[in-house]
């Protein structure tokens, strides 16, 4: 009797080959629509493993009604959608997809920074709307990126990959992180500073910190007031690190200049979201790791993570390693 694995979103079959060899697999057949909560609760009554998306809530209710569950493999590096404490108590392995998406996410983050600073989206819309009648000395003039100061909050693998890109633009690099990253200081010339100092000094404030009790609501009214009025805020981690009302207020009252946002407090957001309609906001739909190449590799890694746990082997990426012993 093969173990049973449920996948909460349609993934390319070819990325799941190793999983098919060891398990009976079933998959929610839609790519853009999440599995209904009731169906997922039904599936975990018999599942030995589940491959989940960041939009699936893997909470205590679900985990306590999953008697056979041994592994949850999240198709993301972040795992704030999962109650890891409860899973650990129940001996359920929680796996994620770090490393394989770092460069891809850093590319998007830096692209978002550039698009925001140089008003690329606004400029493209300007042409689409037929407004381009003349060349002008200050037409769509934005802000320089090169030689400015970038402050990175969350100097993990993605943060360091963003810093590496910033060195090419000869930027001064500040960072804040729970722990010092001496290698990054040496190799990238990054300077550690307190959160307060970072937000006061930086021209670009880039958040790549995971969502934790410490980072929830970190960017609040007080934080935006401390930033330069010319500051550009970029968020590519999780929406809940920001108080969106405070951000809206800061953007409409000249407390900061602009924001580039890949993530939001309540995703997905609609065209009526207040932040989306501001000319100084570039909003994109949580696509940090979304290159075709990287999404394939993430699916393969998530699939191998499940296979390895089911075979009693150590998975390549596990969040709560203590459950293995
Ligand atoms: C995406 O946000 C991820 O955590 O991988
Ligand atoms: C977070 O885990 C990162 O890779 O930055």
XYZ file of C-alpha atoms and ligand atoms in Angstrom:
335
model
C 0.000 0.000 0.000
C 1.652 3.184 -1.227
C 1.476 6.347 0.892
C -0.983 8.995 -0.283
C 0.094 12.503 -1.245
C -2.160 15.436 -2.080
C -0.922 18.461 -4.059
C -2.956 21.639 -3.531
C -2.412 23.200 -6.967
C -1.802 21.977 -10.493
C 1.929 21.519 -11.066
C 3.661 20.200 -14.202
C 3.630 16.386 -14.071
C 7.265 16.104 -15.150
C 8.417 17.816 -11.951
C 6.769 15.125 -9.810
C 8.292 11.941 -11.273
C 10.113 10.836 -8.132
C 6.964 11.343 -6.104
C 4.879 9.154 -8.428
C 7.381 6.345 -7.873
C 6.821 6.180 -4.135
C 3.291 7.481 -3.608
C -0.249 7.520 -4.833
C -0.625 11.159 -5.826
C -3.640 13.304 -6.399
C -3.643 16.942 -7.356
C -6.122 19.811 -7.230
C -6.598 20.316 -10.991
C -6.617 24.117 -11.148
C -3.619 26.331 -11.550
C -5.015 29.724 -10.574
C -7.698 28.709 -8.115
C -6.873 27.373 -4.669
C -8.286 24.138 -3.328
C -11.349 24.818 -1.151
C -10.598 24.545 2.544
C -13.231 21.772 3.018
C -11.612 19.643 0.312
C -8.165 20.096 1.856
C -9.507 19.151 5.313
C -11.048 16.059 3.715
C -7.787 15.129 1.930
C -5.604 15.388 5.042
C -7.762 12.823 6.848
C -5.910 10.191 4.810
C -2.837 11.966 3.389
C 0.701 10.943 4.386
C 2.093 14.046 2.725
C 0.843 17.305 1.236
C 2.506 19.703 -1.173
C 1.158 23.153 -0.332
C 1.134 26.736 -1.604
C 1.722 29.866 0.491
C -1.978 30.630 0.077
C -3.001 27.437 1.934
C -3.499 27.854 5.661
C -1.926 24.873 7.411
C -3.163 25.606 10.918
C -3.824 23.705 14.116
C -7.314 22.623 13.029
C -5.918 21.028 9.885
C -2.901 19.442 11.555
C -4.916 17.897 14.385
C -7.255 16.250 11.875
C -4.462 14.664 9.854
C -3.725 11.353 11.627
C -1.321 9.985 8.974
C 0.393 13.192 7.961
C 4.193 12.990 8.025
C 5.278 15.851 5.808
C 4.108 19.230 4.530
C 6.250 20.513 1.651
C 5.587 24.197 1.012
C 6.153 25.470 -2.526
C 7.885 28.611 -1.158
C 10.831 29.631 0.978
C 8.509 31.402 3.439
C 6.384 29.211 5.721
C 4.346 31.716 7.741
C 1.196 30.007 6.373
C 2.065 26.938 8.464
C 1.721 26.406 12.220
C 5.200 24.949 12.642
C 4.923 24.571 16.445
C 1.858 22.355 16.203
C 3.395 20.363 13.344
C 6.569 19.813 15.358
C 4.596 18.602 18.385
C 2.889 16.104 16.119
C 6.155 14.989 14.528
C 5.192 16.340 11.102
C 8.115 17.518 8.961
C 7.777 20.994 7.451
C 9.812 21.536 4.294
C 10.353 24.601 2.096
C 12.256 25.647 -1.034
C 15.173 27.865 -0.012
C 18.273 28.606 -2.117
C 16.816 27.573 -5.483
C 14.801 30.802 -5.692
C 17.260 33.289 -4.193
C 18.729 34.714 -7.407
C 15.377 34.755 -9.187
C 13.721 36.595 -6.305
C 16.650 39.014 -6.057
C 16.322 39.767 -9.792
C 12.639 40.613 -9.341
C 13.292 42.669 -6.219
C 15.953 44.734 -7.928
C 13.753 45.061 -11.017
C 10.904 46.315 -8.853
C 13.264 48.831 -7.256
C 14.349 50.064 -10.683
C 10.800 50.169 -12.056
C 9.699 52.236 -9.079
C 12.661 54.624 -9.089
C 12.600 55.234 -12.829
C 8.802 55.211 -13.183
C 8.907 52.496 -15.830
C 5.340 51.232 -15.390
C 3.888 54.733 -15.265
C 5.869 55.607 -18.405
C 4.618 52.562 -20.304
C 1.040 53.451 -19.340
C 1.649 56.999 -20.519
C 2.295 55.737 -24.042
C -0.542 53.212 -23.919
C -2.927 55.998 -22.992
C -1.772 58.055 -25.979
C -0.384 60.840 -23.831
C 3.092 61.068 -25.363
C 2.928 64.180 -27.556
C 6.413 65.640 -27.071
C 9.803 64.851 -25.627
C 10.370 66.885 -22.460
C 13.370 67.720 -20.289
C 11.705 66.385 -17.169
C 9.205 64.042 -18.791
C 8.819 61.023 -16.465
C 12.026 62.015 -14.681
C 12.685 59.635 -11.823
C 15.352 59.064 -9.210
C 18.875 57.705 -9.604
C 19.749 54.277 -8.329
C 23.512 54.172 -8.809
C 25.637 55.515 -5.956
C 22.632 55.774 -3.633
C 22.201 54.024 -0.295
C 20.229 50.789 -0.169
C 19.080 49.450 3.207
C 18.189 45.776 3.254
C 16.050 44.409 6.063
C 16.430 40.644 6.207
C 19.926 39.732 5.063
C 19.219 36.069 4.326
C 20.097 34.411 1.074
C 17.766 36.640 -0.949
C 18.866 39.799 0.844
C 22.492 38.971 0.128
C 21.695 38.293 -3.529
C 20.029 41.730 -3.729
C 23.106 43.284 -2.084
C 25.295 41.618 -4.679
C 23.255 43.253 -7.440
C 23.511 46.603 -5.627
C 27.318 46.401 -5.727
C 27.109 46.540 -9.526
C 25.295 49.858 -9.186
C 28.020 51.060 -6.804
C 25.479 51.585 -4.059
C 26.290 51.972 -0.404
C 24.797 48.939 1.312
C 23.319 48.968 4.818
C 21.554 45.992 6.317
C 19.622 44.970 9.364
C 19.143 41.363 10.401
C 18.553 39.337 13.556
C 22.172 38.205 13.420
C 25.266 39.823 11.952
C 26.346 38.455 8.570
C 30.098 38.839 8.678
C 30.634 37.132 5.313
C 28.267 39.600 3.637
C 30.082 42.477 5.311
C 33.405 41.237 3.931
C 32.328 40.121 0.483
C 29.707 42.760 -0.323
C 30.914 45.679 1.757
C 27.590 45.753 3.582
C 27.374 47.685 6.851
C 25.282 46.401 9.738
C 23.064 48.937 11.476
C 20.015 49.151 13.704
C 16.554 49.248 12.118
C 16.170 52.902 13.103
C 19.496 53.925 11.632
C 18.827 51.992 8.441
C 15.446 53.561 7.729
C 16.753 57.048 8.493
C 19.797 56.805 6.219
C 18.607 54.765 3.242
C 17.387 56.046 -0.114
C 15.985 52.590 -0.858
C 14.516 50.517 1.943
C 14.097 46.937 0.823
C 12.288 44.388 2.977
C 13.167 40.721 2.541
C 12.627 39.625 6.133
C 10.395 36.627 6.812
C 7.054 37.273 8.527
C 7.469 36.502 12.241
C 5.949 37.932 15.424
C 8.923 40.360 15.453
C 8.479 41.614 11.876
C 4.665 41.777 11.760
C 3.696 45.432 11.355
C 7.352 46.520 11.469
C 6.738 49.219 8.855
C 4.243 51.344 10.726
C 3.398 55.034 10.923
C 6.451 55.768 13.040
C 8.806 53.949 10.649
C 7.571 55.797 7.557
C 7.895 59.132 9.368
C 11.526 58.329 10.180
C 12.382 57.696 6.521
C 13.670 60.417 4.199
C 10.912 62.164 2.265
C 12.792 60.983 -0.853
C 12.859 57.344 0.329
C 11.584 54.531 -1.866
C 10.159 51.515 -0.048
C 10.307 48.068 -1.634
C 8.581 45.023 -0.140
C 9.197 41.546 -1.533
C 8.718 39.485 1.638
C 5.212 39.367 3.115
C 2.448 41.967 3.173
C 1.949 41.712 6.912
C 5.334 43.262 7.690
C 3.628 46.515 6.632
C 0.753 48.508 8.055
C -0.816 49.323 4.680
C -2.874 52.214 6.004
C 0.271 53.822 7.368
C 2.002 53.229 4.024
C -0.907 54.796 2.133
C -0.787 57.789 4.429
C 2.983 58.133 3.987
C 2.701 57.951 0.179
C -0.127 60.466 -0.075
C 1.302 62.936 2.442
C 4.820 63.179 1.063
C 6.433 61.321 3.948
C 8.107 59.008 1.432
C 8.438 59.228 -2.334
C 7.292 55.897 -3.740
C 6.795 52.194 -3.102
C 7.278 48.998 -5.066
C 5.159 46.170 -3.681
C 5.182 42.496 -4.624
C 3.171 41.436 -1.566
C 0.046 42.627 0.261
C -1.712 42.079 3.546
C -4.736 40.326 2.033
C -3.790 38.634 -1.207
C -5.068 38.618 -3.856
C -5.958 42.303 -4.070
C -8.277 43.888 -6.603
C -8.026 46.971 -8.821
C -9.888 48.875 -6.119
C -7.111 48.456 -3.525
C -6.148 51.979 -2.376
C -2.401 51.462 -2.914
C -2.792 50.231 -6.490
C -4.234 53.487 -7.754
C -1.451 55.732 -6.495
C 0.848 56.977 -9.297
C 3.884 56.505 -7.044
C 3.205 52.798 -6.413
C 4.291 49.863 -8.540
C 2.165 46.885 -7.504
C 2.794 43.357 -8.773
C 1.100 40.057 -7.835
C 3.551 38.190 -5.557
C 5.847 37.007 -8.349
C 9.255 37.141 -6.633
C 10.306 33.616 -7.556
C 8.159 33.400 -10.680
C 10.509 32.475 -13.499
C 9.523 29.340 -15.390
C 12.949 27.807 -14.668
C 12.812 28.450 -10.936
C 9.187 27.373 -10.506
C 10.110 24.039 -12.127
C 13.067 23.582 -9.809
C 10.918 24.540 -6.787
C 8.307 21.931 -7.744
C 11.026 19.289 -8.093
C 12.531 20.226 -4.727
C 9.150 20.200 -2.951
C 8.406 16.849 -4.527
C 11.792 15.413 -3.459
C 11.253 16.771 0.054
C 8.096 14.677 0.365
C 9.681 11.596 -1.218
C 12.646 11.737 1.130
C 10.557 12.073 4.280
C 8.299 9.211 3.180
C 11.385 7.043 2.517
C 12.796 7.884 5.948
C 15.636 9.943 4.464
C 16.655 13.448 5.401
C 15.049 15.978 3.049
C 17.239 18.697 1.509
C 15.236 21.518 3.072
C 13.471 21.070 6.383
C 12.362 23.783 8.785
C 11.881 21.648 11.920
C 14.740 19.164 11.727
C 14.082 17.984 15.297
C 11.146 15.855 14.104
C 13.529 13.584 12.188
C 15.282 12.207 15.258
C 7.430 33.408 -1.807
O 6.954 34.407 -1.328
C 8.167 32.451 -1.061
O 8.151 32.492 0.175
O 8.793 31.585 -1.685
C 15.113 33.589 3.473
O 15.031 32.458 3.871
C 16.065 33.983 2.456
O 16.525 33.076 1.754
O 16.342 35.182 2.349
